Coordinates of C-alpha atoms and ligand atoms in Angstrom, one line a residue:
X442 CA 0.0 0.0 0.0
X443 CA 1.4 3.6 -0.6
X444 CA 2.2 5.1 2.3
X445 CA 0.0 8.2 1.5
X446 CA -3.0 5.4 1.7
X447 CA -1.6 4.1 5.0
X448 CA -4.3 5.3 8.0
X449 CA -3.4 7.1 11.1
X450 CA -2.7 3.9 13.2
X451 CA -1.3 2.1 10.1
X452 CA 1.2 4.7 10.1
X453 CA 2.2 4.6 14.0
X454 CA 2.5 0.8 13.3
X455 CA 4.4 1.4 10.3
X456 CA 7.1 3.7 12.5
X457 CA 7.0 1.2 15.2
X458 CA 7.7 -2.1 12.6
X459 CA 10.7 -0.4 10.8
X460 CA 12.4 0.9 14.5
X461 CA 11.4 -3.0 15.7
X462 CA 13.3 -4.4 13.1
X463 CA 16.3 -2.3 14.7
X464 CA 16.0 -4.6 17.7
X465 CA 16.1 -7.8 18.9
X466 CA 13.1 -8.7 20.2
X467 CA 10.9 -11.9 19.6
X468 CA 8.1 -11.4 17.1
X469 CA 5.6 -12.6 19.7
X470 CA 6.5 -9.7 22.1
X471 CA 6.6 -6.8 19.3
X472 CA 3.5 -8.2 18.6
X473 CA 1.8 -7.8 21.9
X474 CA 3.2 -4.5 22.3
X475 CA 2.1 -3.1 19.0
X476 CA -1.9 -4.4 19.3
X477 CA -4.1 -2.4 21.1
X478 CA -5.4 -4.2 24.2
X479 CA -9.2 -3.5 24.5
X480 CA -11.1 -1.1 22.0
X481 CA -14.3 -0.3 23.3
X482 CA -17.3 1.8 21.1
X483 CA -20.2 3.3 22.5
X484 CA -23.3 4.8 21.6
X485 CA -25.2 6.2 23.9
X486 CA -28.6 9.0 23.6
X487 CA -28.2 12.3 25.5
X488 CA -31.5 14.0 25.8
X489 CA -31.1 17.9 25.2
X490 CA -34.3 19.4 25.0
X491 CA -38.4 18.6 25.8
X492 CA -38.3 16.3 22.0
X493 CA -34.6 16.1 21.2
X494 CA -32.2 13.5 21.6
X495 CA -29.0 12.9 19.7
X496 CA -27.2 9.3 20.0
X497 CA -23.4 10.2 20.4
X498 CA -21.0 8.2 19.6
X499 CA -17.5 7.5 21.5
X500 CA -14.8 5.7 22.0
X501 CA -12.0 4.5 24.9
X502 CA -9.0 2.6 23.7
X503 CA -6.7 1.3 26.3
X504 CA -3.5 0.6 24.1
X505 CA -1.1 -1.6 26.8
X506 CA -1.4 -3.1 29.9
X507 CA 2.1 -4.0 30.6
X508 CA 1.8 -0.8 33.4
X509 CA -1.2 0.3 34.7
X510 CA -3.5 2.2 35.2
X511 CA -3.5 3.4 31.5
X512 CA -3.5 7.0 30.6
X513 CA -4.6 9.0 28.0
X514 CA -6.2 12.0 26.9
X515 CA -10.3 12.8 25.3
X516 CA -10.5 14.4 22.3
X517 CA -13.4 15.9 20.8
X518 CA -13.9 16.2 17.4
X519 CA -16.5 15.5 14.6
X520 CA -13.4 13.8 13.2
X521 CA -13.0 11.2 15.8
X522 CA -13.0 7.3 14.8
X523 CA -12.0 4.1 15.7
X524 CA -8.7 3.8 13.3
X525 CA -7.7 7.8 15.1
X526 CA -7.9 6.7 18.9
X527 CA -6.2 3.7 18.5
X528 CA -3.0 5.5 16.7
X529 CA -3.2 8.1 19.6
X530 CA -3.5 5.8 22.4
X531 CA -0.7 3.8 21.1
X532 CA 1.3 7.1 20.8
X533 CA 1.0 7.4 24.3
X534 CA 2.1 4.0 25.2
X535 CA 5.4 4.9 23.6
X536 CA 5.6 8.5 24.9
X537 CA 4.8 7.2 28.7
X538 CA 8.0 5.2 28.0
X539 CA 10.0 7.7 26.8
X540 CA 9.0 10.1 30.1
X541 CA 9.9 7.4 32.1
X542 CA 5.7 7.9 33.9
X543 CA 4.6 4.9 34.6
X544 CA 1.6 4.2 32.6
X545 CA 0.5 1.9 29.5
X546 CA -1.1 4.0 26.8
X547 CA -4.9 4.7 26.1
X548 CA -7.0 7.8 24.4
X549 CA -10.5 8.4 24.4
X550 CA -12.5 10.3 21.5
X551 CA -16.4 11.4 21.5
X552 CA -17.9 12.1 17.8
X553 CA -18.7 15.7 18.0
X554 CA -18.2 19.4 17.4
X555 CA -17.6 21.0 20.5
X556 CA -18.0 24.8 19.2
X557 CA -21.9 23.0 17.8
X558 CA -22.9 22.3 21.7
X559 CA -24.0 25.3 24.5
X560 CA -21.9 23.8 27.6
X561 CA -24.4 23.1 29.0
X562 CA -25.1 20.2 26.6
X563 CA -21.4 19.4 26.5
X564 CA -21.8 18.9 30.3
X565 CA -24.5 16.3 29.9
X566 CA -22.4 14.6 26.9
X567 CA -19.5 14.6 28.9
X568 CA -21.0 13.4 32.3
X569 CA -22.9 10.6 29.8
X570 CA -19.6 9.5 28.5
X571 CA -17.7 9.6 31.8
X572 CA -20.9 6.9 33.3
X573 CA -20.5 4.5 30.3
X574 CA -17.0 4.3 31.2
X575 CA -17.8 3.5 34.6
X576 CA -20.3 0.9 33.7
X577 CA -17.7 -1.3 31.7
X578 CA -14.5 -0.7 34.6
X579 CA -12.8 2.0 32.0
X580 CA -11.9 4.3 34.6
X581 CA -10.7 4.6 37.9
X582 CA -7.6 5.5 39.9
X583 CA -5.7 2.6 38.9
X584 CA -7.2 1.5 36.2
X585 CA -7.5 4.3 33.7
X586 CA -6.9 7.4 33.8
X587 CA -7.9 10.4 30.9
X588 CA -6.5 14.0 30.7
X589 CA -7.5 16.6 28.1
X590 CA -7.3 16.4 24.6
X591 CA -8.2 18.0 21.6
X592 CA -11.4 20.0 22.4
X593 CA -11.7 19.1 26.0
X594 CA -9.6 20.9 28.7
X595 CA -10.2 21.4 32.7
X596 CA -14.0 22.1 32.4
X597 CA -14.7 18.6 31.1
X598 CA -12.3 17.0 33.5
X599 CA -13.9 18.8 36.1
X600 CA -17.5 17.1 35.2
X601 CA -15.5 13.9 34.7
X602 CA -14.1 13.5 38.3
X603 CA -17.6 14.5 39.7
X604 CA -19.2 12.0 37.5
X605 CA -16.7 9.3 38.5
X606 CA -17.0 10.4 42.6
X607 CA -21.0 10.5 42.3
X608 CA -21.0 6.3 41.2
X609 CA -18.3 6.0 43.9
X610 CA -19.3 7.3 47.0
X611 CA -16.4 7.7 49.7
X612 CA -13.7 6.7 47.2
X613 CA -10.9 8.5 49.1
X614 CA -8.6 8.5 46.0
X615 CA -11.3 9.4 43.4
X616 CA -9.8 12.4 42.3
X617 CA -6.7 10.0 41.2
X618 CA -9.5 9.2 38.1
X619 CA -8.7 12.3 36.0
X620 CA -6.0 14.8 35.4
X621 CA -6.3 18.4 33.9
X622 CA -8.4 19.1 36.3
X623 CA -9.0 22.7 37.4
X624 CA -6.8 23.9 40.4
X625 CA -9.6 24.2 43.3
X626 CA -10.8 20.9 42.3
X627 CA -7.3 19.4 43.0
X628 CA -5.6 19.9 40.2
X629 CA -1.8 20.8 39.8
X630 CA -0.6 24.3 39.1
X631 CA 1.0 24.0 35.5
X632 CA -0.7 21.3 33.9
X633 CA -2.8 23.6 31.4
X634 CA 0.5 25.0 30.4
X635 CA 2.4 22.0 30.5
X636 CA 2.3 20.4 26.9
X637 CA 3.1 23.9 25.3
X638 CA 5.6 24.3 28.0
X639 CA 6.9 20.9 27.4
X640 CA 7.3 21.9 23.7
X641 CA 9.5 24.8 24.4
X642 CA 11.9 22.8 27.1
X643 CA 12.9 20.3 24.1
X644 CA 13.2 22.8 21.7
X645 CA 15.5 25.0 23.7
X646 CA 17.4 21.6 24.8
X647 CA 16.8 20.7 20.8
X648 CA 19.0 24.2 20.0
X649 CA 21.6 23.7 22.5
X650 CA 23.3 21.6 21.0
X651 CA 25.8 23.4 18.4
X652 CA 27.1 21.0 16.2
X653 CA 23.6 19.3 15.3
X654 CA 22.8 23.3 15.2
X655 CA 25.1 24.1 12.7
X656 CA 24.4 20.8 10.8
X657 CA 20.7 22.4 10.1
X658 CA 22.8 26.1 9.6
X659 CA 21.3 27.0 12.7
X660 CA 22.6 28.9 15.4
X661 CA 22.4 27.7 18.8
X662 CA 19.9 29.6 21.7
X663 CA 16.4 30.4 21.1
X664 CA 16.4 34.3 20.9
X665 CA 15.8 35.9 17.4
X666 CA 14.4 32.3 16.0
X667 CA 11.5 32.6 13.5
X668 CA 8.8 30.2 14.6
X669 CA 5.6 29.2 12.9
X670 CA 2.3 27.8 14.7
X671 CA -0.2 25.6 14.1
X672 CA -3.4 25.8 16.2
X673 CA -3.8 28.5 19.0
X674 CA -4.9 26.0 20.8
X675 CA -4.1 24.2 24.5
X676 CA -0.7 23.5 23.1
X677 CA -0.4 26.1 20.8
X678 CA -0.7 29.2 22.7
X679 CA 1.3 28.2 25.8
X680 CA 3.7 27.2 23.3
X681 CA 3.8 30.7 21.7
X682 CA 4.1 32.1 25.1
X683 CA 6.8 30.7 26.3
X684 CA 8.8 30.8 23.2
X685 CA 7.8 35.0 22.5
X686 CA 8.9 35.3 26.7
X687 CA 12.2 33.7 25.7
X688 CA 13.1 36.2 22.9
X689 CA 12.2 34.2 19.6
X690 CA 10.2 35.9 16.8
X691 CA 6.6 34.2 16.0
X692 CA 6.7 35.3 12.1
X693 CA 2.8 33.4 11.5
X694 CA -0.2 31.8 13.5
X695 CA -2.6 29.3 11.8
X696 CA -5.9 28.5 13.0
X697 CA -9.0 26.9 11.7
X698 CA -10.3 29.3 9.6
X699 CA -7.2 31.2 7.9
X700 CA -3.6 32.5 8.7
X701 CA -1.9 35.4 10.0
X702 CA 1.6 36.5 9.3
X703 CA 4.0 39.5 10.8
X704 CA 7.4 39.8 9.6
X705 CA 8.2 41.6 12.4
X706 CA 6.6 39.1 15.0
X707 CA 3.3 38.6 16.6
X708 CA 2.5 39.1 20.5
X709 CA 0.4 35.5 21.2
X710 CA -1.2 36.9 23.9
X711 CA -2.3 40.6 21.8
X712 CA -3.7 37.8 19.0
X713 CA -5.4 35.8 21.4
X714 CA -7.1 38.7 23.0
X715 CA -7.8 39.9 19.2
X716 CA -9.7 36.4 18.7
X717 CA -11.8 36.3 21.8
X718 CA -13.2 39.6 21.0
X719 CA -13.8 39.1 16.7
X720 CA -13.9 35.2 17.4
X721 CA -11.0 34.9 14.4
X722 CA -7.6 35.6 14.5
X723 CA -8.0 37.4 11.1
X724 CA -7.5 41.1 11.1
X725 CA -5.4 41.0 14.3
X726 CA -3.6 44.3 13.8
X727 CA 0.0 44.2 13.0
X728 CA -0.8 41.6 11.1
X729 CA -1.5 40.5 7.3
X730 CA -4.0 37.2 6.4
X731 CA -2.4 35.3 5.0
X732 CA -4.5 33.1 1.6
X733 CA -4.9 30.2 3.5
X734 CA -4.5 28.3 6.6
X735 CA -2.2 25.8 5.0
X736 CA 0.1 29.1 3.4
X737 CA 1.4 28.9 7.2
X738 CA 2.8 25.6 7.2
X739 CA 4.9 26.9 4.0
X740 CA 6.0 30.3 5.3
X741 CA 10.0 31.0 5.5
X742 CA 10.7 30.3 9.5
X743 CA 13.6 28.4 11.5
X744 CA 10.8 26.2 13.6
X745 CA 7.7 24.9 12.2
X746 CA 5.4 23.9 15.3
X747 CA 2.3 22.1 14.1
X748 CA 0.0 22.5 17.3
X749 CA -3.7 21.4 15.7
X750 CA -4.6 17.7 14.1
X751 CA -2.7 15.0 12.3
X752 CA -1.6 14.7 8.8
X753 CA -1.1 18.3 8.1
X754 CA 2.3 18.2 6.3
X755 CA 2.0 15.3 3.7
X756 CA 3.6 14.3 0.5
X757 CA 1.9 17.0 -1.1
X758 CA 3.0 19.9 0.6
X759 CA 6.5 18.2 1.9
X760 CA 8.5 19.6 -0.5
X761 CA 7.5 23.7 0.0
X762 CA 7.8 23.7 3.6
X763 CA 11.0 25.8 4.3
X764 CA 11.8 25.4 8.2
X765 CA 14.4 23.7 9.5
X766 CA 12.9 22.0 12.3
X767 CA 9.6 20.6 12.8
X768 CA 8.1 20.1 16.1
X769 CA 5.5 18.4 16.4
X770 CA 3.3 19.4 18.9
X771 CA 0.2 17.8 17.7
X772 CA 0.3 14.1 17.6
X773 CA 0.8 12.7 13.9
X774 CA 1.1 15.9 12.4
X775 CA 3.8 14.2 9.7
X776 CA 3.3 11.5 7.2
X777 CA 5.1 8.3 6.9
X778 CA 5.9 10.0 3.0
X779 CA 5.9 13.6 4.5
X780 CA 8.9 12.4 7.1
X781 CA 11.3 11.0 4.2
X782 CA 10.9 13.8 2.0
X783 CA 11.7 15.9 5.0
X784 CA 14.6 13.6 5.8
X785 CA 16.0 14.2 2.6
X786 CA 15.7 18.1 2.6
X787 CA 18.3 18.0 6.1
X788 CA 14.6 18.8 8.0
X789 CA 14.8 17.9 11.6
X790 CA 11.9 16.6 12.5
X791 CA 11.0 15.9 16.6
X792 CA 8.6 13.7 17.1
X793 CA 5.1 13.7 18.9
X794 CA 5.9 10.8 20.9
X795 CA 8.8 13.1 22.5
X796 CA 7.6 16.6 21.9
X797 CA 4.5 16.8 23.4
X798 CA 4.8 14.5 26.4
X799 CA 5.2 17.3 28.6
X800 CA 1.2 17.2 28.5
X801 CA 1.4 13.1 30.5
X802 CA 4.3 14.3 32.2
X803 CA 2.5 16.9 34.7
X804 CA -0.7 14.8 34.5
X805 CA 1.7 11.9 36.5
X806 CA 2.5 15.1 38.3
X807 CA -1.0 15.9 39.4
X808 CA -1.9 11.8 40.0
X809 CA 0.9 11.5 42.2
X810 CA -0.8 14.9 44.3
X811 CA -4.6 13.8 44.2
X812 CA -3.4 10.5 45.1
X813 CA -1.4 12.4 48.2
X814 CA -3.7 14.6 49.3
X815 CA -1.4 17.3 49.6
X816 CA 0.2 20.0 47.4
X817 CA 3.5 19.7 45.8
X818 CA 5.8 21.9 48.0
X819 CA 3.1 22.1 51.3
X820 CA 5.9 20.4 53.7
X821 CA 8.8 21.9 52.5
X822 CA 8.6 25.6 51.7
X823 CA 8.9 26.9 55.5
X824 CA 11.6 24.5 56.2
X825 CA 13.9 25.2 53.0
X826 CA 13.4 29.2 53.4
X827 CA 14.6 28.5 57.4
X828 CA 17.1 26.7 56.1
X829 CA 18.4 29.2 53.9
X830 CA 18.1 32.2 55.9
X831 CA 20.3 30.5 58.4
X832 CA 22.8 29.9 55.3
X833 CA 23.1 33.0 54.2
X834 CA 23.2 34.9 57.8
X835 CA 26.4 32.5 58.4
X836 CA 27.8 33.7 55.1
X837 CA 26.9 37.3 55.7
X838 CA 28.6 36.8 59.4
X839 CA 32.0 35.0 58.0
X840 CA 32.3 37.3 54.9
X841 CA 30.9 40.9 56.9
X842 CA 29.3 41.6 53.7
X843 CA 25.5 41.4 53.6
X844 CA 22.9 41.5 51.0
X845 CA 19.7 43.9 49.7
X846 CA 16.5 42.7 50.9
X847 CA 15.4 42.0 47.7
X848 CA 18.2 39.7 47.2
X849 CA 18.3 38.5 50.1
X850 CA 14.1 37.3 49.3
X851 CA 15.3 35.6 46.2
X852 CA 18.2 33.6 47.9
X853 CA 15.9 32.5 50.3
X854 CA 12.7 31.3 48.7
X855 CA 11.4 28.0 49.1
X856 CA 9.7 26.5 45.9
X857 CA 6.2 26.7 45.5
X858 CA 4.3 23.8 43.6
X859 CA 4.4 26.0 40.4
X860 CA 8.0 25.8 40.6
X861 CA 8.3 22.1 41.3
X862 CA 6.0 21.1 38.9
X863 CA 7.9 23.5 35.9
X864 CA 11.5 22.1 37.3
X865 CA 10.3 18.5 36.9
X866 CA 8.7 19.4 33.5
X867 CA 11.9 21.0 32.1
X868 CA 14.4 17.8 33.3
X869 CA 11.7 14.9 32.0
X870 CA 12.2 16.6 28.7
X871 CA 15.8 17.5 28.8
X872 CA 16.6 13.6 29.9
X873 CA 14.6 12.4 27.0
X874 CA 15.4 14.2 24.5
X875 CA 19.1 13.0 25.9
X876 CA 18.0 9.6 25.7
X877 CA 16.6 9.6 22.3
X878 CA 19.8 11.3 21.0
X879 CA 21.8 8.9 22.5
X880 CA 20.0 5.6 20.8
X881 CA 20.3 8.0 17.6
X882 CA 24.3 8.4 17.9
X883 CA 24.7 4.7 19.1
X884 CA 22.5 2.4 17.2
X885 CA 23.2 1.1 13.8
X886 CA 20.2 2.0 11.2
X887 CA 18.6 4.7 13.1
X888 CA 19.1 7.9 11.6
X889 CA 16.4 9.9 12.8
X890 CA 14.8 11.1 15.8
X891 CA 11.7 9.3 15.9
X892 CA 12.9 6.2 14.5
X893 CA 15.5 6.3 18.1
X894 CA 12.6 7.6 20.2
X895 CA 10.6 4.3 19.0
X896 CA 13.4 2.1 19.6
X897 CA 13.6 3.7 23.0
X898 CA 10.4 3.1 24.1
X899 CA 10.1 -0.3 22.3
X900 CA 13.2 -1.9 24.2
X901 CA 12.0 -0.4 27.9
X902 CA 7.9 -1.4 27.3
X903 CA 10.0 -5.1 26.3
X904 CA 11.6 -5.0 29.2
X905 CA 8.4 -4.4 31.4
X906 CA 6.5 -7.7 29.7
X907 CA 9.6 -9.4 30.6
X908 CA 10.3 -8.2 34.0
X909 CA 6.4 -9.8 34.3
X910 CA 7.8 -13.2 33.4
X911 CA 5.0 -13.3 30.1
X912 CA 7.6 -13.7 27.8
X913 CA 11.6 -14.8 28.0
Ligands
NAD226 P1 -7.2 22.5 21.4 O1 -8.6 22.1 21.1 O2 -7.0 23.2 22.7 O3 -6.6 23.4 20.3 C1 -6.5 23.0 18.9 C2 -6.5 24.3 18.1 O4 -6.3 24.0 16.7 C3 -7.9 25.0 18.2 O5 -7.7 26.4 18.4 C4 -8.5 24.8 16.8 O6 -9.3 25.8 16.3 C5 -7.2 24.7 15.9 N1 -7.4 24.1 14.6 C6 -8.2 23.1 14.3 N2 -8.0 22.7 13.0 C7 -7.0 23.5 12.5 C8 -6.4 23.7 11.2 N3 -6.7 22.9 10.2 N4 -5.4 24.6 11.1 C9 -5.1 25.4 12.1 N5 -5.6 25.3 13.4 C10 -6.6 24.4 13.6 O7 -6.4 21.2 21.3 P2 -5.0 20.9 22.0 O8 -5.2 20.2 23.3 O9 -4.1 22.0 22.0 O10 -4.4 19.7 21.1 C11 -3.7 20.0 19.9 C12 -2.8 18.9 19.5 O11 -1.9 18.7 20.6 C13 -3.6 17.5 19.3 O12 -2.9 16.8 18.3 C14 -3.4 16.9 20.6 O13 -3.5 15.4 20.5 C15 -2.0 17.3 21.0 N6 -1.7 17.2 22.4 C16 -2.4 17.9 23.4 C17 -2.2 17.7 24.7 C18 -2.9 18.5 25.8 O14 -2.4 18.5 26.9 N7 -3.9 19.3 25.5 C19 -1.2 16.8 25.1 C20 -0.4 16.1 24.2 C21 -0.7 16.3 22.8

């Protein structure tokens, strides 16, 4: 079959069969690990109105067991099928690996268009879901646990955990079931942020190292880099954020419904206040439109961040795109055919499977704290800031020198969870991506990144089945 043919989950299993063949595995394990465990379709009526009921339909796929619970975002999205959750819930199996959280993989997707539904009827849909998945044991603490997705974010987790704590009265670790949840309803500071976040740690790592820098004719350091963006999304916009904050240039913004462009750079935040007044990013001033919403993907930049749906850069448009690095935010952004004709331009192209992990990464974050019952940070603070003021009044005694209060405030400050969660979010992606690299220096065949981050995550979900005694 030609690979612009292949599905979405054909094409995950197509990247994970050629990195397989890199190792040495039996071909009863890679099998186990590449099948998707259970797939489970619903359809289910939601009543909205005195005469009007819509049957909705949904899915949960819970990719691998081999750790559990499972863990994986719900997207929403008239696009959603059976073929699209089982690529993405495999994607996480791989990307849990790669984080080192320890989870097997699983996604959820509900048929719909989110901006066609007042909340309130995306409450009941959501609550509706969240039961079905009670009825049939696919949810729960420690046995699978969804985060936000595509067209969900803390508002439907929110309705989620109270959906889940309503069918299970006095379940002291119920708010373990979800993460993305808002703050007041236990969830972590930083997670909303975290996959765009997460996208800017790599990057930065990505561009510290020189000589693969200067391979791409790149310098190293984020500051003055031209960066495109796909999707003002969740991931999007926190992405643009942090990567404007940190001195880079964002030459064009993407969205739905057309392109912007500004030589000179756009302010995220000035477009995003732009949109929620005119509900488009079009016209934001200081801007042009560009034709299309596609023109983006093409537009002269140094890093091409694809933050919206899969299979945006294909065979077809492959060949125009002018950045030197790809990021993939989104998961599957790049076809199998897409990735070789970028491979053969000298396009670096960091995976989904790496790049947006960040997102599972402070969702761990926030299971470990719901499952705690205490902030990250809450025991500690007073005592490091003591600790530290005792320091620095010895140094001041020893050296007679003293510091400005101000200074003196900074030396001393114990971290809050905010600063926990973002320290543990920046080394998860700095070890990976150190990782990955490594398999891609060392191993014979591999010669790109997300043929070594496959391999990666390949050998260590082996070595879990192994470690269980299932296979030798
Ligand atoms: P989101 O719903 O918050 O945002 C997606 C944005 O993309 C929206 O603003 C939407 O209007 C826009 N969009 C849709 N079609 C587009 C198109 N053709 N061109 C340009 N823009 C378009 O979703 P999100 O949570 O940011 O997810 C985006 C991608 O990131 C998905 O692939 C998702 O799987 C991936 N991801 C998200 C998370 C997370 O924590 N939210 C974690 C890991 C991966």
């Amino acid at each position: 079959m030609s690979e612009s043919k292949l599905s979405f989950f054909q094409t995950v299993v197509a990247f994970f069969d050629e990195a397989a063949r890199l190792t040495s595995h039996s071909p009863l394990l890679l099998h186990q690990i590449r099948a998707c465990n259970s797939v489970y379709e619903m359809n289910f009526p939601v009543k909205f109105g005195k005469d009007r009921y819509e049957i909705i339909n949904a899915f949960r796929v819970q990719h691998s067991h081999h750790k559990v619970p499972v863990k994986g975002g719900i997207r929403y999205s008239e696009m959603v099928n059976e073929d699209e959750v089982k690529a993405l819930a495999a994607l996480m199996t791989y990307k849990c690996a790669l984080v080192e959280v320890p989870y097997g993989g699983a996604k959820g997707g509900v048929r719909i268009e989110p901006r066609n539904y007042e909340p309130d009827q995306l409450e009941r849909i959501t609550r509706r879901y969240t039961t079905e998945l009670v009825k049939k044991n696919f949810i729960g603490p420690g046995i699978d646990v969804p985060a936000p997705d595509y067209g969900t974010g803390a508002r439907e987790m929110a309705w989620i955990f109270d959906t889940y704590s309503a069918l299970n009265p006095g379940q002291i670790d119920a708010a373990g079931c979800v993460t993305g949840k808002p703050v007041e309803q236990g969830g972590v500071r930083g997670r909303t942020e975290a996959t765009g976040r997460g996208v800017f740690y790599g990057i930065r790592h990505v561009l510290s190292y020189a000589e693969d820098m200067k391979k791409l004719g790149l310098s190293s350091g984020v500051e003055g880099k031209t960066v495109v963006i796909q999707g003002l999304g969740n991931a999007g916009y926190h992405c643009a954020t942090s990567f404007y904050d940190a001195g880079a240039k964002i030459v064009a913004i993407a969205e739905y419904d057309g392109a912007i462009a500004s030589p000179a750079g756009l302010d995220p935040r000035e477009v995003q206040e732009h949109r929620k007044a005119t509900e488009s990013i079009l016209n934001c001033p200081g801007s042009q439109n560009l034709n299309s919403s596609q023109d983006a993907l093409e537009y002269e930049c140094d890093i091409l961040i694809p933050a919206a749906l899969e299979r945006q850069i294909t065979g077809e448009n492959a060949p125009r795109i002018k950045a030197k690095i790809v990021a993939e935010a989104a998961n599957g952004p790049t076809t199998a055919e897409a990735e070789q004709i970028l491979y053969q331009k000298g396009v670096m192209v960091v995976p989904d499977v790496y790049m947006n992990a960040g997102g599972v990464t402070v969702s761990y974050f926030e299971w470990l704290k719901s499952l705690s019952h205490v902030r990250f940070g809450r025991l500690s603070k007073r005592f490091e800031e003591a600790s530290n003021l005792s320091i620095l009044n010895t140094v001041e005694r020893l050296t007679g020198q003293s510091l400005s209060d101000e200074e003196k405030s900074q030396v001393i400050r114990g971290a809050d969870e905010i600063d926990l969660v973002n320290s543990g979010l920046e080394d998860t992606m700095i070890n990976a991506y150190d990782n990955i690299r490594e398999v891609m220096h060392s191993t014979e065949g591999v010669d790109t990144l997300r043929m070594a981050a496959f391999v990666l995550a390949i050998d260590r979900v082996a070595i879990s089945y192994m470690q269980l005694g299932i296979f030798p």
